[in-house]
Short mmCIF file of C-alpha atoms in Angstrom, two decimals:
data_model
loop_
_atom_site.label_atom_id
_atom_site.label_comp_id
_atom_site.label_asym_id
_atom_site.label_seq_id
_atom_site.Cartn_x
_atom_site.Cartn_y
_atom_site.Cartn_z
CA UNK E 1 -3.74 3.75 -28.61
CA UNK E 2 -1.40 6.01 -30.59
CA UNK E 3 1.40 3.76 -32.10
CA UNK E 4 5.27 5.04 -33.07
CA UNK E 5 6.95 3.32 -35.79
CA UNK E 6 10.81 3.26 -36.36
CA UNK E 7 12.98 0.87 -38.98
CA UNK E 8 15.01 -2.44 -37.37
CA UNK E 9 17.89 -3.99 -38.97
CA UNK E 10 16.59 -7.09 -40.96
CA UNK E 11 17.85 -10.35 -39.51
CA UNK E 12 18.44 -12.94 -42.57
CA UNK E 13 16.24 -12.48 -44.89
CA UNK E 14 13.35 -11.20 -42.93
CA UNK E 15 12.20 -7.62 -42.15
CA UNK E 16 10.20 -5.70 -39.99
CA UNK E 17 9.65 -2.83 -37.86
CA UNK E 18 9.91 -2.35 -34.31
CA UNK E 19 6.67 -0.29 -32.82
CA UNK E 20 6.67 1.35 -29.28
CA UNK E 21 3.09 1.67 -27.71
CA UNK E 22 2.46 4.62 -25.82
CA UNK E 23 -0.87 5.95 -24.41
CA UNK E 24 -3.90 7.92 -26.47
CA UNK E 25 -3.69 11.17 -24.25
CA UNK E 26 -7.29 11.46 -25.30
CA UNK E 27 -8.11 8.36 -23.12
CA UNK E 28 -6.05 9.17 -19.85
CA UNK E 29 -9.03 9.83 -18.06
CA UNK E 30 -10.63 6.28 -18.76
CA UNK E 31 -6.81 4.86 -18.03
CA UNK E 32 -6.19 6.18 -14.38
CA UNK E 33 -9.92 5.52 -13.69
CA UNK E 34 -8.91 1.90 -14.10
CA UNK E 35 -5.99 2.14 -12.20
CA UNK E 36 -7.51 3.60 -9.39
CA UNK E 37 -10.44 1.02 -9.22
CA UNK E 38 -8.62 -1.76 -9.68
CA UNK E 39 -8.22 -3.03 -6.38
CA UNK E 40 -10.41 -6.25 -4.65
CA UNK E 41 -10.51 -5.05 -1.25
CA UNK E 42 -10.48 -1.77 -1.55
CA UNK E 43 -9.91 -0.98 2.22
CA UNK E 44 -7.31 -3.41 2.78
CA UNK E 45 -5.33 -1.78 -0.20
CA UNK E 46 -5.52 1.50 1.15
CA UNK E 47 -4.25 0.50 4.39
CA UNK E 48 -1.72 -1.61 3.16
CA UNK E 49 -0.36 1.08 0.23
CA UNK E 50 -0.13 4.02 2.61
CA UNK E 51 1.42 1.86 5.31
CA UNK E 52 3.79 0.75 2.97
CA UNK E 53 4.60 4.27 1.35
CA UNK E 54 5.41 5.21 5.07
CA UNK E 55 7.34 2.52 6.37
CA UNK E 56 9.85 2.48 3.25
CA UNK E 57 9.94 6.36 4.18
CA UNK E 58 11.39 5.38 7.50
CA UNK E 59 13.84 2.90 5.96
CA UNK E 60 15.31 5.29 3.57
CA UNK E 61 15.45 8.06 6.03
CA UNK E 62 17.12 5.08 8.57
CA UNK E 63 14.55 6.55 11.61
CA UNK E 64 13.93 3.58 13.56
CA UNK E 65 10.89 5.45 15.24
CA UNK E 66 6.87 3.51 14.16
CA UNK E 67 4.88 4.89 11.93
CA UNK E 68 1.29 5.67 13.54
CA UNK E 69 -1.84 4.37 11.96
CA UNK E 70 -5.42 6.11 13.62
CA UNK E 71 -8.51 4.13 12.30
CA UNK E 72 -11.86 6.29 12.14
CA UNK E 73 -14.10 6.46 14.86
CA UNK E 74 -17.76 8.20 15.57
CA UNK E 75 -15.72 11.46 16.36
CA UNK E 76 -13.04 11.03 14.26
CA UNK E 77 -14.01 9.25 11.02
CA UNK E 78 -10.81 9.57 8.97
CA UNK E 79 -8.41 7.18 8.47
CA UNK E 80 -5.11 8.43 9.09
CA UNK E 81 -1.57 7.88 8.36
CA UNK E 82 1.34 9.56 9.56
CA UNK E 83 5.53 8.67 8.52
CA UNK E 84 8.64 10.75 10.38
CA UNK E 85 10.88 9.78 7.15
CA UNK E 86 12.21 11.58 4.45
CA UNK E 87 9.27 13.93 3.71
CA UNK E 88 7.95 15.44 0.37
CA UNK E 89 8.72 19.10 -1.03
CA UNK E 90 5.90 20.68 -3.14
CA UNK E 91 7.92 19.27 -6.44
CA UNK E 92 8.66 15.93 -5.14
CA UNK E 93 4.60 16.06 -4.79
CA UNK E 94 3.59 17.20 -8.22
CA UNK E 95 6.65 14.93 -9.80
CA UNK E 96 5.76 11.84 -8.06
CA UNK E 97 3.19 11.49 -5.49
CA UNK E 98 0.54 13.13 -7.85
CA UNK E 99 1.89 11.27 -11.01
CA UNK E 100 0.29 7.70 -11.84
CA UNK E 101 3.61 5.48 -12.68
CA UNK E 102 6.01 7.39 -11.30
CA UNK E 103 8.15 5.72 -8.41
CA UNK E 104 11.86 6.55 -6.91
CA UNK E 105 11.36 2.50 -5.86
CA UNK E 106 11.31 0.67 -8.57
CA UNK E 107 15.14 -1.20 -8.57
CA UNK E 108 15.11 -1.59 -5.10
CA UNK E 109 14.90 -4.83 -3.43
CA UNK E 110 14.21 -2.96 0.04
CA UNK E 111 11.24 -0.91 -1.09
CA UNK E 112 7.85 -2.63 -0.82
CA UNK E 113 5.94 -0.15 -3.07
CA UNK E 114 7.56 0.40 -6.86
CA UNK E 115 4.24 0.68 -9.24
CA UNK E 116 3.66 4.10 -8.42
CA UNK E 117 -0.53 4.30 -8.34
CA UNK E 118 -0.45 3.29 -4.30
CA UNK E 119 -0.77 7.53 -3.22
CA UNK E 120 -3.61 7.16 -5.59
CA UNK E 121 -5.15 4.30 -3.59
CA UNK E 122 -7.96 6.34 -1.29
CA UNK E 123 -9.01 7.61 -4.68
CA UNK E 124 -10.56 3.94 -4.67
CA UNK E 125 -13.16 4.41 -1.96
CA UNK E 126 -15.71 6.39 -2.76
CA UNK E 127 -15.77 9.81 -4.75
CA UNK E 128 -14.40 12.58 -1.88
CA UNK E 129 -11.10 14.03 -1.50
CA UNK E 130 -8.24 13.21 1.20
CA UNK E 131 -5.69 15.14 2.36
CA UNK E 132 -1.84 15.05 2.15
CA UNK E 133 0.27 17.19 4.75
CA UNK E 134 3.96 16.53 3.99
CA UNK E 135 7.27 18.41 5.47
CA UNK E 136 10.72 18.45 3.91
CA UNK E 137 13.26 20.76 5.37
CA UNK E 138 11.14 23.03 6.91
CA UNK E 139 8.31 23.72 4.54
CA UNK E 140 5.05 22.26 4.17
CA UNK E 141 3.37 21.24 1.66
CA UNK E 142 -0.63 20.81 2.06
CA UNK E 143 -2.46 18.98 -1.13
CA UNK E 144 -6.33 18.36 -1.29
CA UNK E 145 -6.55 15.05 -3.59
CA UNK E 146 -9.64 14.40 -5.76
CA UNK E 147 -11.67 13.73 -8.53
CA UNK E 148 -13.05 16.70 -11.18
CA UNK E 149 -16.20 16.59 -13.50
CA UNK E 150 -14.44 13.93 -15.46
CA UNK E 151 -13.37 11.84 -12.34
CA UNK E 152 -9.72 12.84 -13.07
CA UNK E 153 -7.27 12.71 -10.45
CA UNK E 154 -6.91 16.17 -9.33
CA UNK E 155 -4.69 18.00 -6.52
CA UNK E 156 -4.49 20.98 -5.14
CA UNK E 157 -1.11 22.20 -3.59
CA UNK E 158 -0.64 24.73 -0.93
CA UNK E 159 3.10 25.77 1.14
CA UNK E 160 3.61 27.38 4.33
CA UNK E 161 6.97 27.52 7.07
CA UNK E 162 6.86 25.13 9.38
CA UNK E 163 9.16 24.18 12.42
CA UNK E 164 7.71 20.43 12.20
CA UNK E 165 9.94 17.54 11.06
CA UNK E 166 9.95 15.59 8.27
CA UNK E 167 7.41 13.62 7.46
CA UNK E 168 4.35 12.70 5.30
CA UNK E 169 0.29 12.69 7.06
CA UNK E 170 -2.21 11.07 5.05
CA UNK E 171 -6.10 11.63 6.10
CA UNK E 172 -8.77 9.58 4.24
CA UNK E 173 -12.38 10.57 5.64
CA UNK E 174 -14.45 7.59 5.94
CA UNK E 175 -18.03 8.83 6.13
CA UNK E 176 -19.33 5.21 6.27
CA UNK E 177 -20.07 4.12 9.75
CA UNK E 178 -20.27 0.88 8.65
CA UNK E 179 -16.34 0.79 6.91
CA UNK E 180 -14.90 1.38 10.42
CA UNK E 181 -14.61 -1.95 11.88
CA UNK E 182 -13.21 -2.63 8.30
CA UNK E 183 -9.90 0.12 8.39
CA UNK E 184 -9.24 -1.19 11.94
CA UNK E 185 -9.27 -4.83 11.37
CA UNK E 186 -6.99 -3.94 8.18
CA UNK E 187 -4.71 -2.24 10.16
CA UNK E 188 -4.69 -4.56 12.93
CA UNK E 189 -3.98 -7.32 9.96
CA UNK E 190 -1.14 -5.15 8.69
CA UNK E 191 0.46 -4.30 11.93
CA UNK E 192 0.76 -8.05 12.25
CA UNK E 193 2.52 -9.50 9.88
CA UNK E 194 4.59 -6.22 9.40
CA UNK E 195 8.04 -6.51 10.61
CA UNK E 196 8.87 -3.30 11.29
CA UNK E 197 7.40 -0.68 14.22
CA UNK E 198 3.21 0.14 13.40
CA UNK E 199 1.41 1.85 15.77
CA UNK E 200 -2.18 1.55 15.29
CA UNK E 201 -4.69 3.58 17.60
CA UNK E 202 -1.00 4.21 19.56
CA UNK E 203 -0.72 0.42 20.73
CA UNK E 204 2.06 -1.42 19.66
CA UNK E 205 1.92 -4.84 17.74
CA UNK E 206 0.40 -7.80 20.01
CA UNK E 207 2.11 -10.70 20.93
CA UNK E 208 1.89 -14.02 18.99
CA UNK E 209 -1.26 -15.75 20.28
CA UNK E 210 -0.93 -18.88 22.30
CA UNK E 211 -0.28 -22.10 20.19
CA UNK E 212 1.91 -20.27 17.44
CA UNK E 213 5.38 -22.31 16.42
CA UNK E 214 7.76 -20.80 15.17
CA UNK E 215 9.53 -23.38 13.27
CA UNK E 216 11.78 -21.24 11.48
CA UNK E 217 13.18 -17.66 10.33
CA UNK E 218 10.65 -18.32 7.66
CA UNK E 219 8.46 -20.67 8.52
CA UNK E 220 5.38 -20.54 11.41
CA UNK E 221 2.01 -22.57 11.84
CA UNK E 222 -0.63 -21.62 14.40
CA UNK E 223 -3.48 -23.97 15.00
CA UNK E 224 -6.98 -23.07 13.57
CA UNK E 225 -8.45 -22.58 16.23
CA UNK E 226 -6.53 -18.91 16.62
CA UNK E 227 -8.74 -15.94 16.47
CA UNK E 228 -8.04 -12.44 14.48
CA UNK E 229 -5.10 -11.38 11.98
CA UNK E 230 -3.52 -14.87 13.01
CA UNK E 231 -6.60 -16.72 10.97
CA UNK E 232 -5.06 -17.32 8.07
CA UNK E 233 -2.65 -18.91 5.70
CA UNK E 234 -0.52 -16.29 4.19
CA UNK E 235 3.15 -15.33 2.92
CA UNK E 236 4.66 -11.82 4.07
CA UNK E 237 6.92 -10.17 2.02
CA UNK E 238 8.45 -6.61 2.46
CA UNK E 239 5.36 -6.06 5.68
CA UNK E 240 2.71 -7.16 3.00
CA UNK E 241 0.39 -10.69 3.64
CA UNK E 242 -0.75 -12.30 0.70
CA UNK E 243 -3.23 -14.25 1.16
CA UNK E 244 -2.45 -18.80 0.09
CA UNK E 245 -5.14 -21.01 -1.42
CA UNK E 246 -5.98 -22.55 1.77
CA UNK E 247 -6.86 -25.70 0.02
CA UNK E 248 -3.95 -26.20 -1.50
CA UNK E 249 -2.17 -25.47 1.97
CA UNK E 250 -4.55 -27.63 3.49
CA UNK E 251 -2.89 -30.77 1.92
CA UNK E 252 -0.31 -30.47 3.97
CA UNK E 253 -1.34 -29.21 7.14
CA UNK E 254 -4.41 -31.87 7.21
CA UNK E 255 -6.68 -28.28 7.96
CA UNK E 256 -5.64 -28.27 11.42
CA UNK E 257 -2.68 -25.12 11.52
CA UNK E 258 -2.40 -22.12 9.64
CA UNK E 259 0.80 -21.73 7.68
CA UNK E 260 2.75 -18.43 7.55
CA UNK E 261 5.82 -18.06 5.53
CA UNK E 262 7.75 -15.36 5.56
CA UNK E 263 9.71 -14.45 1.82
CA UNK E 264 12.59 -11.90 1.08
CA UNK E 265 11.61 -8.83 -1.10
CA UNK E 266 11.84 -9.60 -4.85
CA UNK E 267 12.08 -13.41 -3.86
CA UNK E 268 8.41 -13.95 -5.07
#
């Protein structure tokens, strides 16, 4: 790591020097490596990053319409994404969708994403590329994302007319039969605890299983014996579940209800 020195101003009788760390462009490579493997569940964060790229999309453009999630199938096996919100021109691509860091979210408290590595999320699963069709204002811009020789992030960026709208399509293939069951269920998970419109496989969000209480804005418990996304004791934040140390929840709930608690963004 290269490091930049400058003089400080002494305070009392002590000196020193201020240094600013920056990164060893020599070791880039190694860096976004890490920061595109550095996920747990790798599926899970690829559905929830690209979700949430999409939905904040529709909050800044203020379209109220869902965003549409398609889990792969036998004949389809890609895992798809698609936003109607602001869309991205060829620069706003190469300036901050293709940059690791770089976010236009980071001071806002209505934003869920602001690290700027969730595009770069599919480049977790596996070693192929994915594709990224985005529109802005009549153009669109077509980038093939991937790895080279020295498993680089890589894009390439292509730009045609178009008379569709705005928007931003993400397709992930998912060449793994087995992984399948795995992007739905993720999605399904997503779509509910998200409190905004997701469309996954073009249904809409299910109803709250029988036994939930909602015992405040906040605050809901659903008994145990609830099957699927309900399962679980979590707290949702800006349409993302984190998942609570059940056995510290336990203590409370005396293991027979799942908690759910529901925090503003930046609260936590």
């Amino acid at each position: 790591m290269l490091i930049r020195e400058r003089e400080v101003s002494t305070v009392g009788d002590l000196g020193g020097k201020q240094v600013n760390l920056s990164f060893d462009a020599s070791s880039m490579d190694h860096l976004m490596g890490i920061m595109s493997n550095m996920y747990s569940n790798t599926i899970a964060a690829i559905v929830r990053e690209l979700a949430t790229n999409a939905l904040d999309s529709h909050a800044e453009s203020g379209n109220p319409a869902p965003i549409e999630i398609t889990t792969p199938n036998a004949m389809n096996p890609n895992f798809v994404v698609r936003d109607f919100g602001i869309g991205m021109s060829a620069q706003d691509v190469e300036d901050t969708f293709l940059r690791y860091g770089a976010s236009t979210k980071r001071t806002s408290d209505v934003a869920s994403g602001c690290f700027g590595i969730g595009s770069m999320s599919p480049l977790a699963y596996g070693s192929q590329t994915y594709n990224v069709s985005a529109v802005k204002d009549g153009v669109k811009t077509v980038v093939a994302v991937g790895r080279n020789e020295s498993s680089s992030a890589v894009g390439e960026i292509f730009t045609s007319n178009t008379t569709e709208p705005n928007g931003v399509t993400i397709s992930v293939p998912v060449n793994n039969r087995m992984d399948h069951h795995s992007f739905e269920e993720a999605a399904e998970t997503f779509q509910f605890y998200a409190d905004a419109k997701v469309l996954v496989n073009g249904k809409a969000k299910p109803e709250r299983p029988e036994g939930f209480v909602n015992l405040s804005a906040r605050f809901e418990v659903a008994p145990r014996v609830v099957p699927g996304p309900a399962a679980r004791d979590v707290v949702v934040m800006g349409n993302v579940h984190y998942r609570l140390d059940s056995n510290v929840v336990e203590r409370f709930t005396r293991q027979n209800w799942y908690v759910i608690i529901y925090v503003d963004m930046g609260e936590v």
